[in-house]
Short mmCIF file of C-alpha atoms and ligand atoms in Angstrom, two decimals:
data_model
loop_
_atom_site.label_atom_id
_atom_site.label_comp_id
_atom_site.label_asym_id
_atom_site.label_seq_id
_atom_site.Cartn_x
_atom_site.Cartn_y
_atom_site.Cartn_z
CA MET A 674 26.36 29.42 23.84
CA ILE A 675 26.96 32.89 21.98
CA TYR A 676 23.79 33.83 21.16
CA GLU A 677 21.09 34.98 23.67
CA THR A 678 17.85 32.41 23.84
CA GLN A 679 16.00 33.26 27.01
CA PRO A 680 13.29 35.74 25.86
CA THR A 681 12.36 38.48 27.89
CA ALA A 682 9.46 36.74 29.23
CA SER A 683 7.52 33.51 28.58
CA HIS A 684 3.95 34.81 27.32
CA TYR A 685 3.51 37.41 24.67
CA VAL A 686 -0.09 38.88 25.46
CA ASP A 687 -1.85 42.51 24.65
CA GLY A 688 1.19 43.82 22.59
CA ALA A 689 4.16 43.06 25.36
CA TYR A 690 5.79 40.00 27.11
CA LEU A 691 4.28 38.91 30.06
CA GLU A 692 5.81 37.01 32.91
CA ASP A 693 3.67 34.45 35.91
CA THR A 694 6.32 32.21 37.53
CA ASP A 695 3.52 30.57 39.05
CA GLY A 696 2.99 28.62 36.16
CA THR A 697 5.16 25.22 35.35
CA PRO A 698 8.53 25.97 34.06
CA ILE A 699 9.69 24.43 31.18
CA PRO A 700 13.37 23.98 30.30
CA VAL A 701 14.08 24.50 26.70
CA ILE A 702 17.02 22.27 26.02
CA TYR A 703 19.44 22.72 22.77
CA ALA A 704 19.05 19.42 21.08
CA ALA A 705 22.71 19.49 19.93
CA THR A 706 24.07 19.27 22.92
CA GLY A 707 21.40 18.42 26.03
CA ALA A 708 22.26 21.92 27.30
CA ARG A 709 19.11 24.06 28.76
CA ILE A 710 19.18 27.53 26.67
CA ALA A 711 16.29 29.08 28.24
CA THR A 712 13.17 28.37 30.93
CA VAL A 713 9.68 29.49 30.45
CA HIS A 714 6.67 29.04 32.27
CA ALA A 715 3.46 27.39 31.57
CA ALA A 716 0.55 29.61 31.24
CA THR A 717 -1.54 30.02 34.52
CA PRO A 718 -5.43 30.28 33.89
CA ALA A 719 -4.93 34.01 34.52
CA VAL A 720 -2.18 34.53 31.71
CA ILE A 721 -4.76 32.76 29.37
CA ASP A 722 -7.55 34.80 30.52
CA ARG A 723 -5.44 37.98 29.39
CA ALA A 724 -4.86 36.72 26.23
CA LEU A 725 -8.18 35.70 25.20
CA THR A 726 -9.36 38.87 26.59
CA ALA A 727 -6.70 41.04 24.68
CA ALA A 728 -7.77 39.29 21.45
CA ALA A 729 -11.55 39.47 21.65
CA ARG A 730 -11.20 43.40 22.08
CA ALA A 731 -8.42 43.96 19.32
CA GLN A 732 -10.19 41.92 17.02
CA THR A 733 -13.70 43.77 16.94
CA ASP A 734 -11.11 47.00 15.96
CA TRP A 735 -9.20 44.95 13.58
CA ALA A 736 -11.88 43.30 11.90
CA ARG A 737 -13.17 46.89 11.04
CA LEU A 738 -10.02 48.23 8.87
CA SER A 739 -10.24 47.46 5.39
CA GLY A 740 -8.67 44.43 4.07
CA ARG A 741 -5.85 46.30 2.67
CA GLU A 742 -5.08 48.05 5.78
CA ARG A 743 -4.45 44.56 7.51
CA GLY A 744 -2.64 43.25 4.58
CA ARG A 745 -0.12 46.27 5.00
CA VAL A 746 0.62 45.08 8.62
CA LEU A 747 1.24 41.70 7.29
CA ILE A 748 3.58 42.69 4.65
CA ARG A 749 5.41 45.16 6.76
CA ALA A 750 5.73 41.81 9.28
CA ALA A 751 7.13 40.18 6.26
CA GLN A 752 9.62 42.63 5.21
CA ILE A 753 11.16 42.71 8.95
CA LEU A 754 11.29 38.94 9.19
CA ARG A 755 13.49 38.52 6.17
CA GLU A 756 15.57 41.47 7.13
CA ARG A 757 16.17 39.46 10.48
CA ASN A 758 16.23 36.14 8.50
CA ARG A 759 19.69 35.31 10.07
CA GLU A 760 18.62 35.82 13.84
CA MET A 761 15.41 34.00 13.56
CA SER A 762 17.24 31.41 11.59
CA VAL A 763 19.90 31.10 14.53
CA LEU A 764 16.91 31.02 17.06
CA GLU A 765 14.95 28.46 14.96
CA THR A 766 18.18 26.34 14.94
CA CYS A 767 18.37 26.95 18.85
CA ASP A 768 14.69 25.85 19.59
CA THR A 769 14.71 22.81 17.17
CA GLY A 770 18.12 21.88 16.80
CA LYS A 771 17.79 21.78 12.88
CA PRO A 772 20.80 22.94 10.78
CA LEU A 773 21.41 26.58 10.20
CA GLN A 774 21.96 25.61 6.76
CA GLU A 775 18.37 24.26 6.62
CA THR A 776 16.89 27.48 8.65
CA LEU A 777 18.18 29.78 6.81
CA ILE A 778 15.95 29.11 3.95
CA ALA A 779 13.02 27.05 5.26
CA ASP A 780 11.71 29.02 8.70
CA ALA A 781 11.46 32.74 8.97
CA ALA A 782 11.93 32.63 4.84
CA SER A 783 8.42 30.47 4.98
CA ALA A 784 7.02 32.65 7.43
CA ALA A 785 7.76 35.78 5.52
CA ASP A 786 5.87 34.34 2.22
CA ALA A 787 3.07 33.54 3.76
CA LEU A 788 2.26 36.94 5.76
CA GLU A 789 3.41 38.29 2.26
CA TYR A 790 1.05 36.09 0.40
CA PHE A 791 -2.25 36.58 2.73
CA GLY A 792 -1.12 40.65 3.14
CA GLY A 793 -1.67 40.91 -0.76
CA LEU A 794 -5.02 38.85 -0.87
CA ALA A 795 -6.19 40.67 2.24
CA GLY A 796 -7.43 43.78 -0.03
CA SER A 797 -8.85 41.22 -2.25
CA LEU A 798 -11.49 39.52 0.00
CA THR A 799 -14.86 39.73 -1.15
CA GLY A 800 -18.51 38.25 -1.35
CA GLU A 801 -20.27 37.62 -4.45
CA HIS A 802 -23.27 39.14 -6.27
CA ILE A 803 -25.97 36.75 -7.10
CA PRO A 804 -28.74 37.97 -9.63
CA LEU A 805 -32.18 36.15 -8.93
CA GLY A 806 -34.35 37.86 -12.11
CA GLY A 807 -35.51 40.96 -10.35
CA ASP A 808 -34.25 40.80 -6.71
CA TRP A 809 -30.66 39.46 -5.83
CA ALA A 810 -28.30 38.12 -3.00
CA TYR A 811 -25.19 38.89 -1.99
CA THR A 812 -22.71 37.57 0.23
CA MET A 813 -19.98 38.82 2.44
CA ARG A 814 -17.01 37.48 3.82
CA GLU A 815 -16.73 37.89 7.67
CA PRO A 816 -14.15 36.81 9.98
CA LEU A 817 -14.67 33.94 12.52
CA GLY A 818 -13.49 36.08 15.57
CA VAL A 819 -10.70 34.98 18.04
CA CYS A 820 -8.62 32.04 16.70
CA VAL A 821 -6.48 29.59 18.54
CA GLY A 822 -3.22 28.04 16.62
CA ILE A 823 -1.48 25.06 18.22
CA GLY A 824 1.90 24.02 17.27
CA ALA A 825 4.04 21.14 16.83
CA TRP A 826 7.84 21.64 17.34
CA ASN A 827 9.27 20.82 14.13
CA TYR A 828 8.51 24.14 12.29
CA PRO A 829 7.62 26.73 15.37
CA THR A 830 8.12 29.94 13.16
CA GLN A 831 6.58 28.76 10.09
CA ILE A 832 3.80 26.88 11.88
CA ALA A 833 2.87 30.17 13.49
CA ALA A 834 2.98 32.21 10.56
CA TRP A 835 0.77 29.80 8.40
CA LYS A 836 -1.83 30.03 11.11
CA ALA A 837 -1.62 33.65 11.79
CA ALA A 838 -1.41 35.20 8.19
CA PRO A 839 -4.70 33.87 6.77
CA ALA A 840 -6.11 34.28 10.43
CA LEU A 841 -5.09 38.23 10.53
CA ALA A 842 -5.74 38.80 6.92
CA CYS A 843 -9.49 37.60 7.61
CA GLY A 844 -9.81 40.06 10.25
CA ASN A 845 -9.72 37.69 12.87
CA ALA A 846 -7.53 38.13 16.39
CA MET A 847 -5.32 34.86 17.36
CA VAL A 848 -3.66 33.39 20.30
CA PHE A 849 -0.76 30.98 19.35
CA LYS A 850 0.33 28.23 21.99
CA PRO A 851 3.71 26.56 20.56
CA SER A 852 4.67 23.54 21.43
CA GLU A 853 6.25 23.12 24.44
CA VAL A 854 9.23 21.56 23.15
CA THR A 855 10.25 24.79 21.10
CA PRO A 856 8.83 27.56 22.75
CA LEU A 857 10.83 30.42 21.42
CA CYS A 858 10.23 31.22 17.77
CA ALA A 859 6.50 32.59 18.23
CA LEU A 860 7.63 34.80 20.69
CA LYS A 861 9.89 36.91 17.88
CA LEU A 862 6.86 36.85 15.34
CA ALA A 863 4.46 38.22 18.00
CA GLU A 864 7.13 41.00 18.41
CA ILE A 865 7.61 41.70 14.93
CA LEU A 866 3.95 41.80 13.95
CA THR A 867 3.76 44.47 16.83
CA GLU A 868 6.79 46.19 15.15
CA ALA A 869 4.95 46.20 12.16
CA GLY A 870 1.92 48.27 13.05
CA ALA A 871 -0.22 45.29 14.42
CA PRO A 872 -2.74 46.35 17.26
CA ALA A 873 -2.04 45.26 20.82
CA GLY A 874 -3.56 42.00 21.54
CA LEU A 875 -3.68 40.70 17.79
CA PHE A 876 -1.51 38.20 17.67
CA ASN A 877 -0.60 36.74 21.87
CA VAL A 878 1.59 33.82 22.42
CA VAL A 879 1.28 31.47 25.58
CA GLN A 880 3.18 28.59 26.85
CA GLY A 881 2.24 25.31 27.75
CA ALA A 882 1.41 21.87 27.37
CA GLY A 883 -1.61 19.99 26.60
CA GLU A 884 -3.42 21.53 29.26
CA ALA A 885 -3.23 24.99 28.34
CA GLY A 886 -4.05 23.90 24.77
CA GLN A 887 -7.46 22.45 26.19
CA ALA A 888 -7.79 25.55 28.45
CA LEU A 889 -7.93 27.94 24.97
CA ILE A 890 -9.84 25.37 22.95
CA SER A 891 -12.97 25.02 25.31
CA ASP A 892 -13.26 28.90 26.06
CA PRO A 893 -16.47 30.03 24.57
CA ARG A 894 -14.44 33.29 23.29
CA VAL A 895 -12.87 30.98 20.83
CA ALA A 896 -14.34 30.33 17.40
CA LYS A 897 -12.06 28.69 15.70
CA VAL A 898 -8.86 26.04 16.50
CA SER A 899 -6.00 25.15 14.08
CA LEU A 900 -3.75 22.26 15.23
CA THR A 901 -0.71 21.10 13.88
CA GLY A 902 0.10 18.18 15.45
CA SER A 903 -0.34 14.14 15.60
CA VAL A 904 -3.33 12.31 15.33
CA PRO A 905 -3.92 11.24 18.91
CA THR A 906 -3.77 14.93 19.85
CA GLY A 907 -6.04 15.80 16.75
CA ARG A 908 -8.63 13.38 18.26
CA LYS A 909 -8.72 15.08 21.37
CA VAL A 910 -8.45 18.62 20.36
CA TYR A 911 -11.36 17.91 17.37
CA ALA A 912 -13.63 16.38 20.09
CA ALA A 913 -13.07 19.67 22.32
CA ALA A 914 -13.64 21.73 19.44
CA ALA A 915 -16.84 19.95 18.75
CA ALA A 916 -18.72 20.26 21.85
CA ASP A 917 -19.30 24.22 20.96
CA MET A 918 -19.52 23.72 17.39
CA LYS A 919 -16.20 25.30 16.86
CA HIS A 920 -14.45 25.67 13.38
CA VAL A 921 -11.25 23.28 13.19
CA THR A 922 -7.86 23.31 11.00
CA MET A 923 -6.14 19.64 11.67
CA GLU A 924 -2.96 19.51 9.96
CA LEU A 925 -2.04 15.84 11.59
CA GLY A 926 0.44 13.10 11.04
CA GLY A 927 1.09 10.92 7.71
CA LYS A 928 2.83 7.71 6.47
CA SER A 929 2.96 9.23 2.96
CA PRO A 930 4.23 6.90 -0.15
CA LEU A 931 6.49 7.63 -2.34
CA LEU A 932 6.18 5.39 -5.45
CA ILE A 933 9.62 5.30 -7.87
CA PHE A 934 9.25 3.69 -11.27
CA GLU A 935 11.82 1.69 -13.00
CA ASP A 936 11.50 4.20 -15.46
CA ALA A 937 12.69 7.66 -13.24
CA ASP A 938 15.54 9.34 -13.65
CA LEU A 939 17.44 7.26 -10.62
CA GLU A 940 19.71 10.28 -9.81
CA ASN A 941 16.34 12.29 -9.15
CA ALA A 942 14.59 9.61 -7.44
CA VAL A 943 16.99 9.16 -4.96
CA GLY A 944 17.36 12.79 -4.28
CA GLY A 945 13.52 13.09 -3.99
CA ALA A 946 13.90 10.03 -1.36
CA ILE A 947 16.37 11.76 0.57
CA LEU A 948 14.36 15.08 0.55
CA ALA A 949 11.17 13.08 1.82
CA ASN A 950 12.99 11.33 4.48
CA PHE A 951 16.12 13.31 5.93
CA TYR A 952 15.54 16.65 5.67
CA SER A 953 15.17 17.97 9.41
CA SER A 954 15.97 14.84 10.37
CA GLY A 955 13.14 13.18 9.15
CA GLN A 956 10.77 15.71 11.52
CA ILE A 957 8.45 16.45 8.69
CA CYS A 958 4.61 15.52 8.94
CA SER A 959 4.31 15.25 4.62
CA ASN A 960 7.21 12.86 4.65
CA GLY A 961 7.49 10.06 2.16
CA THR A 962 8.45 7.05 4.62
CA ARG A 963 7.34 4.21 2.84
CA VAL A 964 9.52 4.16 -0.32
CA PHE A 965 7.91 1.94 -2.85
CA VAL A 966 10.64 0.86 -5.30
CA GLN A 967 9.90 -1.22 -8.51
CA LYS A 968 11.51 -4.70 -8.15
CA SER A 969 14.16 -4.25 -11.21
CA VAL A 970 15.65 -1.05 -10.04
CA LYS A 971 15.54 -1.53 -6.09
CA GLU A 972 19.07 -2.50 -5.50
CA ALA A 973 20.40 0.28 -7.78
CA PHE A 974 18.50 2.54 -6.27
CA LEU A 975 19.58 1.31 -2.37
CA ALA A 976 23.08 1.57 -4.06
CA ARG A 977 23.01 4.90 -5.18
CA LEU A 978 20.78 6.10 -1.76
CA THR A 979 23.78 4.65 0.56
CA GLU A 980 26.62 6.53 -1.64
CA ARG A 981 24.71 9.78 -1.62
CA LEU A 982 23.90 9.48 2.30
CA LYS A 983 27.91 9.60 2.66
CA GLY A 984 27.39 13.31 1.87
CA VAL A 985 25.52 13.76 5.59
CA VAL A 986 27.20 16.08 7.60
CA MET A 987 26.87 15.92 11.09
CA GLY A 988 27.78 18.41 13.39
CA ASP A 989 27.07 21.48 15.52
CA PRO A 990 23.87 22.41 13.92
CA LEU A 991 24.73 26.51 14.33
CA ASP A 992 27.92 25.61 11.82
CA GLU A 993 26.51 26.00 8.04
CA ALA A 994 28.43 23.27 6.71
CA THR A 995 26.19 20.96 9.09
CA ASN A 996 23.43 19.61 6.76
CA PHE A 997 22.25 17.14 9.20
CA GLY A 998 20.79 17.59 13.38
CA PRO A 999 19.88 16.03 15.93
CA MET A 1000 16.24 14.87 16.91
CA VAL A 1001 14.55 17.57 18.23
CA SER A 1002 14.66 15.99 22.07
CA GLU A 1003 15.70 13.18 23.97
CA ALA A 1004 12.27 11.65 24.05
CA GLN A 1005 12.01 12.17 20.48
CA MET A 1006 15.35 10.63 20.07
CA ARG A 1007 14.12 7.36 22.02
CA ILE A 1008 11.07 6.70 20.44
CA VAL A 1009 13.00 6.48 17.06
CA GLU A 1010 15.51 4.25 18.49
CA GLY A 1011 12.52 2.25 19.34
CA TYR A 1012 11.43 1.93 15.89
CA ILE A 1013 14.48 1.26 14.47
CA ALA A 1014 14.87 -1.58 17.19
CA LYS A 1015 11.45 -2.83 16.03
CA GLY A 1016 12.49 -2.86 12.36
CA VAL A 1017 15.24 -5.13 12.76
CA GLU A 1018 12.90 -7.43 15.07
CA GLU A 1019 10.50 -7.71 12.46
CA GLY A 1020 12.92 -8.96 10.23
CA ALA A 1021 13.48 -5.68 7.77
CA ARG A 1022 16.93 -5.21 6.22
CA LEU A 1023 19.15 -2.78 7.53
CA VAL A 1024 20.98 -0.96 4.54
CA THR A 1025 22.66 1.74 6.58
CA GLY A 1026 22.37 3.41 9.86
CA GLY A 1027 20.33 2.38 12.72
CA LYS A 1028 22.58 3.83 15.62
CA ARG A 1029 23.28 6.94 17.77
CA ALA A 1030 26.42 9.12 16.66
CA ALA A 1031 28.76 8.94 18.62
CA ARG A 1032 28.53 12.79 19.87
CA ASP A 1033 26.60 14.81 22.37
CA GLY A 1034 22.98 15.68 21.53
CA PHE A 1035 20.06 13.59 20.36
CA PHE A 1036 21.65 12.79 16.89
CA LEU A 1037 20.75 9.54 15.24
CA GLU A 1038 22.08 7.89 11.99
CA PRO A 1039 20.03 8.45 8.80
CA THR A 1040 18.78 4.85 8.62
CA VAL A 1041 17.32 2.86 5.48
CA PHE A 1042 15.60 -0.40 5.65
CA ALA A 1043 14.70 -2.15 2.69
CA ASP A 1044 12.60 -5.71 2.15
CA VAL A 1045 10.19 -3.91 4.40
CA THR A 1046 6.67 -5.38 4.35
CA ASP A 1047 3.21 -3.70 4.85
CA GLY A 1048 2.38 -5.42 8.12
CA MET A 1049 5.61 -4.45 9.76
CA THR A 1050 5.32 -1.72 12.50
CA ILE A 1051 7.95 0.76 10.79
CA ALA A 1052 5.69 0.66 7.38
CA ARG A 1053 2.16 1.45 9.32
CA GLU A 1054 3.20 4.04 12.11
CA GLU A 1055 4.74 7.22 11.62
CA ILE A 1056 8.11 7.43 12.93
CA PHE A 1057 9.23 11.14 12.81
CA GLY A 1058 12.83 10.61 12.65
CA PRO A 1059 15.48 9.60 10.15
CA VAL A 1060 14.16 6.23 9.22
CA MET A 1061 13.32 5.07 5.62
CA ALA A 1062 11.30 2.01 4.75
CA VAL A 1063 12.09 0.73 1.29
CA LEU A 1064 9.28 -1.68 -0.23
CA ASP A 1065 9.14 -3.31 -3.32
CA PHE A 1066 6.70 -3.47 -6.01
CA GLU A 1067 6.03 -5.49 -9.04
CA ASP A 1068 3.35 -3.52 -10.95
CA GLU A 1069 1.16 0.03 -10.65
CA ASP A 1070 -1.94 -1.37 -9.70
CA GLU A 1071 -0.51 -3.69 -7.16
CA ALA A 1072 1.95 -0.28 -5.79
CA VAL A 1073 -1.07 2.09 -5.51
CA ALA A 1074 -3.22 -0.45 -3.78
CA ARG A 1075 -0.51 -1.11 -0.85
CA ALA A 1076 0.37 2.69 -0.74
CA ASN A 1077 -3.68 3.53 -0.07
CA ALA A 1078 -3.82 0.85 2.81
CA THR A 1079 -3.29 3.34 5.23
CA GLU A 1080 -5.65 5.37 7.69
CA PHE A 1081 -3.34 8.68 7.05
CA GLY A 1082 -3.53 10.42 3.61
CA LEU A 1083 -1.23 13.66 4.16
CA ALA A 1084 1.13 13.39 1.07
CA ALA A 1085 2.07 11.51 -1.72
CA GLY A 1086 4.85 11.16 -4.51
CA VAL A 1087 5.55 9.62 -7.80
CA PHE A 1088 8.70 9.47 -9.93
CA THR A 1089 8.58 8.37 -13.38
CA ARG A 1090 9.06 9.60 -16.98
CA ASP A 1091 5.91 8.66 -18.42
CA ILE A 1092 3.46 11.38 -18.28
CA SER A 1093 0.28 9.69 -18.32
CA ARG A 1094 1.52 7.40 -15.73
CA ALA A 1095 2.42 10.65 -13.37
CA HIS A 1096 -1.16 11.85 -13.44
CA ARG A 1097 -2.93 8.36 -13.72
CA VAL A 1098 -0.97 7.38 -10.30
CA ILE A 1099 -1.41 10.53 -8.29
CA GLY A 1100 -5.08 10.90 -9.53
CA ALA A 1101 -5.77 7.37 -7.60
CA LEU A 1102 -3.45 8.10 -4.48
CA LYS A 1103 -5.52 9.20 -1.21
CA ALA A 1104 -3.25 11.97 -0.22
CA GLY A 1105 -4.22 15.43 0.14
CA THR A 1106 -0.70 17.27 -0.97
CA CYS A 1107 1.00 15.26 -3.77
CA PHE A 1108 4.45 15.55 -5.71
CA ILE A 1109 5.42 14.50 -9.47
CA ASN A 1110 9.11 13.81 -9.73
CA SER A 1111 9.56 15.80 -6.67
CA TYR A 1112 8.72 15.78 -3.02
CA ASN A 1113 8.10 18.14 0.08
CA ASP A 1114 7.74 21.29 -1.72
CA ALA A 1115 5.37 23.30 -0.10
CA PRO A 1116 4.99 27.12 -1.44
CA VAL A 1117 2.70 29.30 0.27
CA GLU A 1118 0.43 29.76 -3.21
CA MET A 1119 -0.11 25.53 -3.10
CA PRO A 1120 -2.96 24.34 -0.63
CA PHE A 1121 -1.33 22.00 2.08
CA GLY A 1122 -3.28 19.62 4.15
CA GLY A 1123 -4.25 16.14 4.58
CA VAL A 1124 -7.18 13.57 3.99
CA GLY A 1125 -8.43 10.70 5.85
CA MET A 1126 -6.60 10.76 9.69
CA SER A 1127 -4.12 13.30 8.32
CA GLY A 1128 -6.16 16.17 8.80
CA VAL A 1129 -9.31 18.71 8.24
CA GLY A 1130 -9.02 22.03 6.05
CA ARG A 1131 -6.02 23.35 4.26
CA GLU A 1132 -3.35 25.92 4.93
CA ASN A 1133 -1.88 27.98 2.46
CA ALA A 1134 -3.07 29.53 -0.79
CA LYS A 1135 -6.35 30.69 -1.48
CA ALA A 1136 -7.80 27.70 0.18
CA ALA A 1137 -7.07 29.15 3.64
CA ILE A 1138 -9.07 31.94 3.51
CA GLU A 1139 -12.28 29.53 3.62
CA HIS A 1140 -10.97 28.22 6.70
CA TYR A 1141 -10.39 31.57 8.47
CA SER A 1142 -13.83 33.15 7.46
CA GLN A 1143 -17.42 32.61 6.99
CA LEU A 1144 -20.12 33.85 4.68
CA LYS A 1145 -23.10 35.84 5.46
CA SER A 1146 -25.64 35.66 2.85
CA VAL A 1147 -28.09 38.46 2.25
CA TYR A 1148 -31.54 38.31 0.16
CA VAL A 1149 -32.42 41.07 -1.23
CA ARG A 1150 -36.36 42.17 -2.27
CA MET A 1151 -36.54 44.28 -4.79
CA GLY A 1152 -40.58 44.55 -5.14
CA ASP A 1153 -43.10 44.28 -2.75
CA VAL A 1154 -43.86 40.99 -0.32
CA GLU A 1155 -46.31 38.59 -1.56
CA ALA A 1156 -47.80 37.34 1.80
CA PRO A 1157 -50.44 34.38 1.69
CA TYR A 1158 -52.35 36.20 4.20
P1 NAD B 324 1.51 16.32 19.48
O1 NAD B 324 0.43 16.05 19.15
O2 NAD B 324 2.35 16.06 20.83
O3 NAD B 324 1.71 18.13 20.06
C1 NAD B 324 1.05 19.09 19.00
C2 NAD B 324 0.55 20.23 20.03
O4 NAD B 324 -0.51 20.04 20.74
C3 NAD B 324 1.80 20.90 21.08
O5 NAD B 324 1.42 22.32 21.16
C4 NAD B 324 0.80 20.21 22.37
O6 NAD B 324 1.35 20.74 23.31
C5 NAD B 324 -0.47 20.16 21.58
N1 NAD B 324 -1.32 19.30 22.46
C6 NAD B 324 -0.98 18.20 22.88
N2 NAD B 324 -2.42 17.38 23.49
C7 NAD B 324 -3.19 18.61 23.86
C8 NAD B 324 -4.39 18.72 24.00
N3 NAD B 324 -5.14 17.18 24.59
N4 NAD B 324 -5.20 19.48 23.80
C9 NAD B 324 -4.56 20.82 23.34
N5 NAD B 324 -3.29 20.77 22.42
C10 NAD B 324 -2.70 19.68 23.11
O7 NAD B 324 2.58 16.49 18.17
P2 NAD B 324 4.31 17.09 18.03
O8 NAD B 324 5.02 15.84 18.72
O9 NAD B 324 4.62 18.14 18.81
O10 NAD B 324 4.46 17.01 16.67
C11 NAD B 324 4.87 16.03 15.91
C12 NAD B 324 3.50 15.43 14.97
O11 NAD B 324 2.70 16.93 14.31
C13 NAD B 324 3.72 14.40 14.28
O12 NAD B 324 2.42 13.56 13.95
C14 NAD B 324 3.18 15.33 12.65
O13 NAD B 324 2.98 14.31 11.79
C15 NAD B 324 2.68 16.41 13.20
N6 NAD B 324 2.81 17.62 12.15
C16 NAD B 324 1.65 17.64 11.24
C17 NAD B 324 1.88 18.70 10.34
C18 NAD B 324 0.94 19.34 9.38
O14 NAD B 324 1.07 20.41 8.63
N7 NAD B 324 0.05 18.03 9.02
C19 NAD B 324 3.21 19.38 10.37
C20 NAD B 324 4.21 19.26 11.13
C21 NAD B 324 3.93 18.29 12.38
#
């Protein structure tokens, strides 16, 4: 490997890299080859304490700045990220195995969008004036304090920035714990924020697995926890935060439905289904992995989908011609293989894929199952890999009812040329983030998040401000106080 992937040290605390080799070693594996490309150490209690102490100190001064001054730092960080997009994208590819073709446009760029957007918003975060006849009240929007961010492994740069940008814009500080599977990218974001003028301690990165996460959440200095992860982890994190009434944002898993009606533009619907299942090799929380296709167009859909999947270029993710990468880890590959075996065992029709690719690393073929029924495991559980389940339906009511028969509610999509149906169906679907004749767009201007077991709160857009600030209400009496005695 010609790229330098070993970070200066494992953690970034109080404006500088920090090492503590007493922590458990965490190997960083390049998913395309299985080779170890770096080693970091899990945070010891001493590292966690230093990070929280630094964050608490930095937060007090940071919150005293005007919003515009805070915003300026975030916007500068966005500019640096854009200037270093290629370098950041290469690191993201090394960290996750996602093809450079994707990371060049979807990761550091999305992080820069978030920093730019919330940097711009920071100066206009205000309360309101409430006239009450002679008296009046006003509200002040205040930061929460020290926020903890905990990330999943599929979008390490983006997740760190989607949490840091609104948190810092509102006057909070953050301690971020990346996934132990992808520990590299958040360190670079921390470096860039320092370079952009963020005070030491404002954004800290500590490594580790669930244990480090729990230590952060249970610390009394922490006011809020924002997790991106699976539902089982979400349950544990939410419960731990509840003990001290801490604020939470939970961005969790999904098993989202994508409904394709017979009047849809078939080519667009196939394109949408590809984006909803195979981008990032299927490792996207909002993926539309239950593809409901109206019976009359099912075979045409499957034929065209199979044809277009011939355009998959599997290969070295650092080669820009590659458009399909490996699973992030061997463990994730085994999980997905297990689901593929279940699909076959439970009687779904394997249309294409289903095997490991004959190459090094953790590559799986893009896999499509048809004739999937609602009770099958592959239609009920989140797989988090390149496995599409195609289910067929007769009419709209049936499709909506079946689409809603899940505990998840992250995303949903519909393809139809009938404008009334499009809005009616989306209105009836239980999901937080929806798409009409599209799938998986995530502009920072649009709130992102789920309902049901898929989460609590929203990231991005003005909505995120609500989750990183709190209101203080102030009643102002203009006349005398009338007391009964
Ligand atoms: P995970 O739940 O295994 O881990 C997520 C993070 O939580 C990691 O940093 C992990 O170390 C930490 N963690 C684990 N146990 C913990 C505990 N007890 N206390 C505190 N922290 C703990 O998830 P993953 O495998 O890294 O990521 C895949 C999952 O993330 C999928 O379910 C996917 O849908 C979800 N995800 C959701 C979104 C979203 O925005 N909704 C985005 C990406 C991924």
